[in-house]
């Protein structure tokens, strides 16, 4: 019996040592890549991520949605973009968490757009949404809204090759359906409400 016990103890020790060694090697490699969240966001969770070429340099950047593990009433969700070896915070509004995002050159002006919608901390179902456009160094907000039970649909509705932003939202009983459609105006270089 003691012989089997010693064999099992040695096996457990070897497995545990191998696991810990592997864990610390992986952790060390991750830290050395300079691909970790900035210090003030180190304890946050990455909830979504995507890779896209935001600045048309034929190299994809990493876009991450993060949420603070200590959920509170302040803005606790953010979007960060990894450029080179550092993360840049995208000024794309605030909310408890990101419930939806979409990227693309929606207006076909050669610049990447990012649409983000946040939840509302559970208060009144008010949902903030933001449309940002790449300005050469970061995304900047070009359109925003907040409504109850808000939903966005970004696609080419009229078949002209340029995406419209269809914003549906809840209205009080007896009022017409809540709907706004934003169309890109090439002359003014901005989205305007068409309905």
mmCIF file of C-alpha atoms in Angstrom:
data_model
loop_
_atom_site.group_PDB
_atom_site.id
_atom_site.type_symbol
_atom_site.label_atom_id
_atom_site.label_comp_id
_atom_site.label_asym_id
_atom_site.label_seq_id
_atom_site.Cartn_x
_atom_site.Cartn_y
_atom_site.Cartn_z
ATOM 1 C CA UNK A 1 0.000 0.000 0.000
ATOM 2 C CA UNK A 2 2.740 2.578 0.839
ATOM 3 C CA UNK A 3 4.413 1.855 -2.510
ATOM 4 C CA UNK A 4 1.249 2.746 -4.464
ATOM 5 C CA UNK A 5 0.756 5.762 -2.253
ATOM 6 C CA UNK A 6 4.272 6.980 -3.012
ATOM 7 C CA UNK A 7 3.789 6.374 -6.768
ATOM 8 C CA UNK A 8 0.479 8.322 -6.759
ATOM 9 C CA UNK A 9 2.025 11.148 -4.704
ATOM 10 C CA UNK A 10 4.964 11.440 -7.139
ATOM 11 C CA UNK A 11 2.571 11.403 -10.124
ATOM 12 C CA UNK A 12 0.396 14.128 -8.575
ATOM 13 C CA UNK A 13 3.501 16.200 -7.792
ATOM 14 C CA UNK A 14 4.809 15.866 -11.381
ATOM 15 C CA UNK A 15 1.398 16.772 -12.878
ATOM 16 C CA UNK A 16 0.944 19.737 -10.562
ATOM 17 C CA UNK A 17 4.472 21.000 -11.249
ATOM 18 C CA UNK A 18 3.937 20.638 -15.009
ATOM 19 C CA UNK A 19 0.625 22.493 -14.828
ATOM 20 C CA UNK A 20 2.082 25.374 -12.807
ATOM 21 C CA UNK A 21 5.140 25.614 -15.055
ATOM 22 C CA UNK A 22 2.946 25.701 -18.164
ATOM 23 C CA UNK A 23 0.651 28.314 -16.601
ATOM 24 C CA UNK A 24 3.492 30.650 -15.708
ATOM 25 C CA UNK A 25 5.166 30.227 -19.111
ATOM 26 C CA UNK A 26 1.896 31.141 -20.864
ATOM 27 C CA UNK A 27 1.383 34.089 -18.525
ATOM 28 C CA UNK A 28 4.945 35.266 -19.125
ATOM 29 C CA UNK A 29 4.522 35.009 -22.920
ATOM 30 C CA UNK A 30 1.251 36.964 -22.755
ATOM 31 C CA UNK A 31 2.864 39.734 -20.680
ATOM 32 C CA UNK A 32 5.872 39.915 -23.008
ATOM 33 C CA UNK A 33 3.646 40.432 -26.055
ATOM 34 C CA UNK A 34 2.631 43.861 -24.707
ATOM 35 C CA UNK A 35 -0.841 42.798 -25.766
ATOM 36 C CA UNK A 36 -2.497 43.101 -22.387
ATOM 37 C CA UNK A 37 -5.058 45.649 -21.318
ATOM 38 C CA UNK A 38 -3.654 48.919 -19.951
ATOM 39 C CA UNK A 39 -2.999 49.002 -16.208
ATOM 40 C CA UNK A 40 -6.215 50.773 -15.259
ATOM 41 C CA UNK A 41 -8.212 48.095 -17.145
ATOM 42 C CA UNK A 42 -6.120 45.076 -16.089
ATOM 43 C CA UNK A 43 -8.966 43.634 -13.982
ATOM 44 C CA UNK A 44 -11.637 44.189 -16.640
ATOM 45 C CA UNK A 45 -13.144 41.427 -18.775
ATOM 46 C CA UNK A 46 -12.923 41.286 -22.563
ATOM 47 C CA UNK A 47 -16.493 40.540 -23.614
ATOM 48 C CA UNK A 48 -16.153 40.849 -27.402
ATOM 49 C CA UNK A 49 -13.362 41.278 -29.890
ATOM 50 C CA UNK A 50 -12.854 41.586 -33.614
ATOM 51 C CA UNK A 51 -10.026 42.263 -36.019
ATOM 52 C CA UNK A 52 -10.325 44.840 -38.781
ATOM 53 C CA UNK A 53 -8.196 47.230 -40.784
ATOM 54 C CA UNK A 54 -9.361 50.566 -39.389
ATOM 55 C CA UNK A 55 -6.833 52.808 -41.160
ATOM 56 C CA UNK A 56 -6.516 51.128 -44.594
ATOM 57 C CA UNK A 57 -2.871 50.108 -44.070
ATOM 58 C CA UNK A 58 -3.546 46.441 -44.970
ATOM 59 C CA UNK A 59 -2.925 45.369 -41.373
ATOM 60 C CA UNK A 60 -5.733 44.425 -39.028
ATOM 61 C CA UNK A 61 -6.057 46.067 -35.638
ATOM 62 C CA UNK A 62 -7.660 44.366 -32.651
ATOM 63 C CA UNK A 63 -10.866 45.925 -31.336
ATOM 64 C CA UNK A 64 -12.049 44.785 -27.891
ATOM 65 C CA UNK A 65 -15.152 45.508 -25.829
ATOM 66 C CA UNK A 66 -14.386 45.409 -22.115
ATOM 67 C CA UNK A 67 -16.546 45.508 -18.991
ATOM 68 C CA UNK A 68 -15.526 46.307 -15.444
ATOM 69 C CA UNK A 69 -15.933 43.320 -13.143
ATOM 70 C CA UNK A 70 -17.232 45.753 -10.489
ATOM 71 C CA UNK A 71 -20.430 46.711 -12.302
ATOM 72 C CA UNK A 72 -21.767 50.027 -11.034
ATOM 73 C CA UNK A 73 -23.740 53.074 -12.020
ATOM 74 C CA UNK A 74 -20.855 54.785 -13.793
ATOM 75 C CA UNK A 75 -19.872 53.920 -17.360
ATOM 76 C CA UNK A 76 -18.367 50.482 -16.944
ATOM 77 C CA UNK A 77 -18.017 49.315 -20.554
ATOM 78 C CA UNK A 78 -15.546 50.627 -23.088
ATOM 79 C CA UNK A 79 -14.140 49.885 -26.513
ATOM 80 C CA UNK A 80 -10.360 49.739 -26.946
ATOM 81 C CA UNK A 81 -8.306 49.355 -30.098
ATOM 82 C CA UNK A 82 -4.829 47.848 -30.168
ATOM 83 C CA UNK A 83 -2.578 49.869 -32.442
ATOM 84 C CA UNK A 84 0.977 48.704 -32.634
ATOM 85 C CA UNK A 85 1.689 47.620 -29.072
ATOM 86 C CA UNK A 86 -0.668 49.890 -27.162
ATOM 87 C CA UNK A 87 -4.387 50.105 -26.574
ATOM 88 C CA UNK A 88 -6.264 53.339 -27.315
ATOM 89 C CA UNK A 89 -9.631 54.037 -25.671
ATOM 90 C CA UNK A 90 -12.366 54.703 -28.239
ATOM 91 C CA UNK A 91 -14.626 57.615 -27.228
ATOM 92 C CA UNK A 92 -17.764 55.650 -28.049
ATOM 93 C CA UNK A 93 -20.093 56.607 -25.231
ATOM 94 C CA UNK A 94 -20.813 54.709 -22.051
ATOM 95 C CA UNK A 95 -23.027 52.058 -20.512
ATOM 96 C CA UNK A 96 -23.004 49.005 -18.274
ATOM 97 C CA UNK A 97 -22.013 46.673 -21.099
ATOM 98 C CA UNK A 98 -21.940 46.569 -24.867
ATOM 99 C CA UNK A 99 -24.900 44.646 -26.223
ATOM 100 C CA UNK A 100 -24.257 45.173 -29.936
ATOM 101 C CA UNK A 101 -21.609 46.533 -32.285
ATOM 102 C CA UNK A 102 -21.031 46.614 -36.016
ATOM 103 C CA UNK A 103 -18.162 47.893 -38.145
ATOM 104 C CA UNK A 104 -17.709 48.782 -41.799
ATOM 105 C CA UNK A 105 -17.450 51.677 -44.221
ATOM 106 C CA UNK A 106 -21.214 52.242 -44.094
ATOM 107 C CA UNK A 107 -21.220 55.547 -46.010
ATOM 108 C CA UNK A 108 -18.523 54.525 -48.561
ATOM 109 C CA UNK A 109 -16.317 57.543 -47.814
ATOM 110 C CA UNK A 110 -13.175 55.449 -47.325
ATOM 111 C CA UNK A 111 -13.219 55.649 -43.511
ATOM 112 C CA UNK A 112 -14.107 52.840 -41.121
ATOM 113 C CA UNK A 113 -17.212 53.308 -38.986
ATOM 114 C CA UNK A 114 -18.062 51.675 -35.670
ATOM 115 C CA UNK A 115 -21.625 51.496 -34.323
ATOM 116 C CA UNK A 116 -21.952 50.608 -30.631
ATOM 117 C CA UNK A 117 -25.033 50.119 -28.461
ATOM 118 C CA UNK A 118 -24.899 49.889 -24.673
ATOM 119 C CA UNK A 119 -27.347 48.555 -22.140
ATOM 120 C CA UNK A 120 -28.891 50.979 -19.690
ATOM 121 C CA UNK A 121 -28.179 49.650 -16.200
ATOM 122 C CA UNK A 122 -31.745 48.300 -16.208
ATOM 123 C CA UNK A 123 -33.324 51.741 -15.784
ATOM 124 C CA UNK A 124 -36.253 52.407 -18.096
ATOM 125 C CA UNK A 125 -34.819 50.339 -20.940
ATOM 126 C CA UNK A 126 -33.026 53.441 -22.267
ATOM 127 C CA UNK A 127 -30.330 52.254 -24.649
ATOM 128 C CA UNK A 128 -27.498 54.546 -25.747
ATOM 129 C CA UNK A 129 -26.048 54.090 -29.213
ATOM 130 C CA UNK A 130 -23.184 55.781 -31.005
ATOM 131 C CA UNK A 131 -21.855 55.860 -34.542
ATOM 132 C CA UNK A 132 -18.141 56.654 -34.696
ATOM 133 C CA UNK A 133 -15.842 57.225 -37.662
ATOM 134 C CA UNK A 134 -12.072 56.770 -37.911
ATOM 135 C CA UNK A 135 -10.337 60.165 -38.095
ATOM 136 C CA UNK A 136 -6.774 58.960 -38.652
ATOM 137 C CA UNK A 137 -5.836 58.402 -35.014
ATOM 138 C CA UNK A 138 -9.034 57.202 -33.283
ATOM 139 C CA UNK A 139 -12.761 56.786 -33.741
ATOM 140 C CA UNK A 140 -14.827 59.940 -33.157
ATOM 141 C CA UNK A 141 -18.583 60.096 -32.503
ATOM 142 C CA UNK A 142 -20.501 61.414 -35.522
ATOM 143 C CA UNK A 143 -24.039 60.368 -34.521
ATOM 144 C CA UNK A 144 -25.667 59.275 -31.272
ATOM 145 C CA UNK A 145 -29.037 58.588 -29.746
ATOM 146 C CA UNK A 146 -30.848 57.203 -26.734
ATOM 147 C CA UNK A 147 -34.378 55.792 -26.679
ATOM 148 C CA UNK A 148 -36.427 53.172 -24.883
ATOM 149 C CA UNK A 149 -36.154 49.640 -26.271
ATOM 150 C CA UNK A 150 -33.910 50.983 -29.015
ATOM 151 C CA UNK A 151 -32.773 48.799 -31.938
ATOM 152 C CA UNK A 152 -30.456 49.635 -34.830
ATOM 153 C CA UNK A 153 -30.318 48.115 -38.290
ATOM 154 C CA UNK A 154 -27.450 49.300 -40.499
ATOM 155 C CA UNK A 155 -27.817 48.237 -44.117
ATOM 156 C CA UNK A 156 -28.525 49.565 -47.599
ATOM 157 C CA UNK A 157 -32.298 50.021 -47.507
ATOM 158 C CA UNK A 158 -32.813 51.967 -50.752
ATOM 159 C CA UNK A 159 -30.331 50.043 -52.949
ATOM 160 C CA UNK A 160 -27.937 52.949 -53.629
ATOM 161 C CA UNK A 161 -24.884 51.098 -52.256
ATOM 162 C CA UNK A 162 -24.656 53.234 -49.108
ATOM 163 C CA UNK A 163 -25.968 51.933 -45.787
ATOM 164 C CA UNK A 164 -28.745 53.727 -43.982
ATOM 165 C CA UNK A 165 -29.212 53.607 -40.217
ATOM 166 C CA UNK A 166 -32.676 52.436 -39.266
ATOM 167 C CA UNK A 167 -33.402 53.234 -35.622
ATOM 168 C CA UNK A 168 -36.533 51.646 -34.145
ATOM 169 C CA UNK A 169 -37.679 52.432 -30.619
ATOM 170 C CA UNK A 170 -40.609 52.112 -28.276
ATOM 171 C CA UNK A 171 -43.188 54.918 -27.973
ATOM 172 C CA UNK A 172 -46.007 55.476 -25.460
ATOM 173 C CA UNK A 173 -49.304 53.703 -26.232
ATOM 174 C CA UNK A 174 -51.382 55.526 -28.844
ATOM 175 C CA UNK A 175 -48.407 57.253 -30.484
ATOM 176 C CA UNK A 176 -47.034 56.309 -33.928
ATOM 177 C CA UNK A 177 -44.303 53.697 -34.234
ATOM 178 C CA UNK A 178 -40.897 54.984 -33.177
ATOM 179 C CA UNK A 179 -38.730 55.044 -36.282
ATOM 180 C CA UNK A 180 -35.871 57.214 -37.496
ATOM 181 C CA UNK A 181 -33.914 56.596 -40.678
ATOM 182 C CA UNK A 182 -30.582 58.341 -41.113
ATOM 183 C CA UNK A 183 -29.186 58.710 -44.656
ATOM 184 C CA UNK A 184 -25.670 59.774 -45.611
ATOM 185 C CA UNK A 185 -25.534 63.198 -47.266
ATOM 186 C CA UNK A 186 -22.458 63.373 -49.537
ATOM 187 C CA UNK A 187 -22.639 67.147 -49.837
ATOM 188 C CA UNK A 188 -22.704 67.835 -46.071
ATOM 189 C CA UNK A 189 -20.621 64.717 -45.278
ATOM 190 C CA UNK A 190 -22.916 63.645 -42.427
ATOM 191 C CA UNK A 191 -25.923 61.487 -41.647
ATOM 192 C CA UNK A 192 -29.256 63.313 -41.762
ATOM 193 C CA UNK A 193 -32.696 62.111 -40.656
ATOM 194 C CA UNK A 194 -34.826 61.302 -43.688
ATOM 195 C CA UNK A 195 -37.775 60.039 -41.672
#
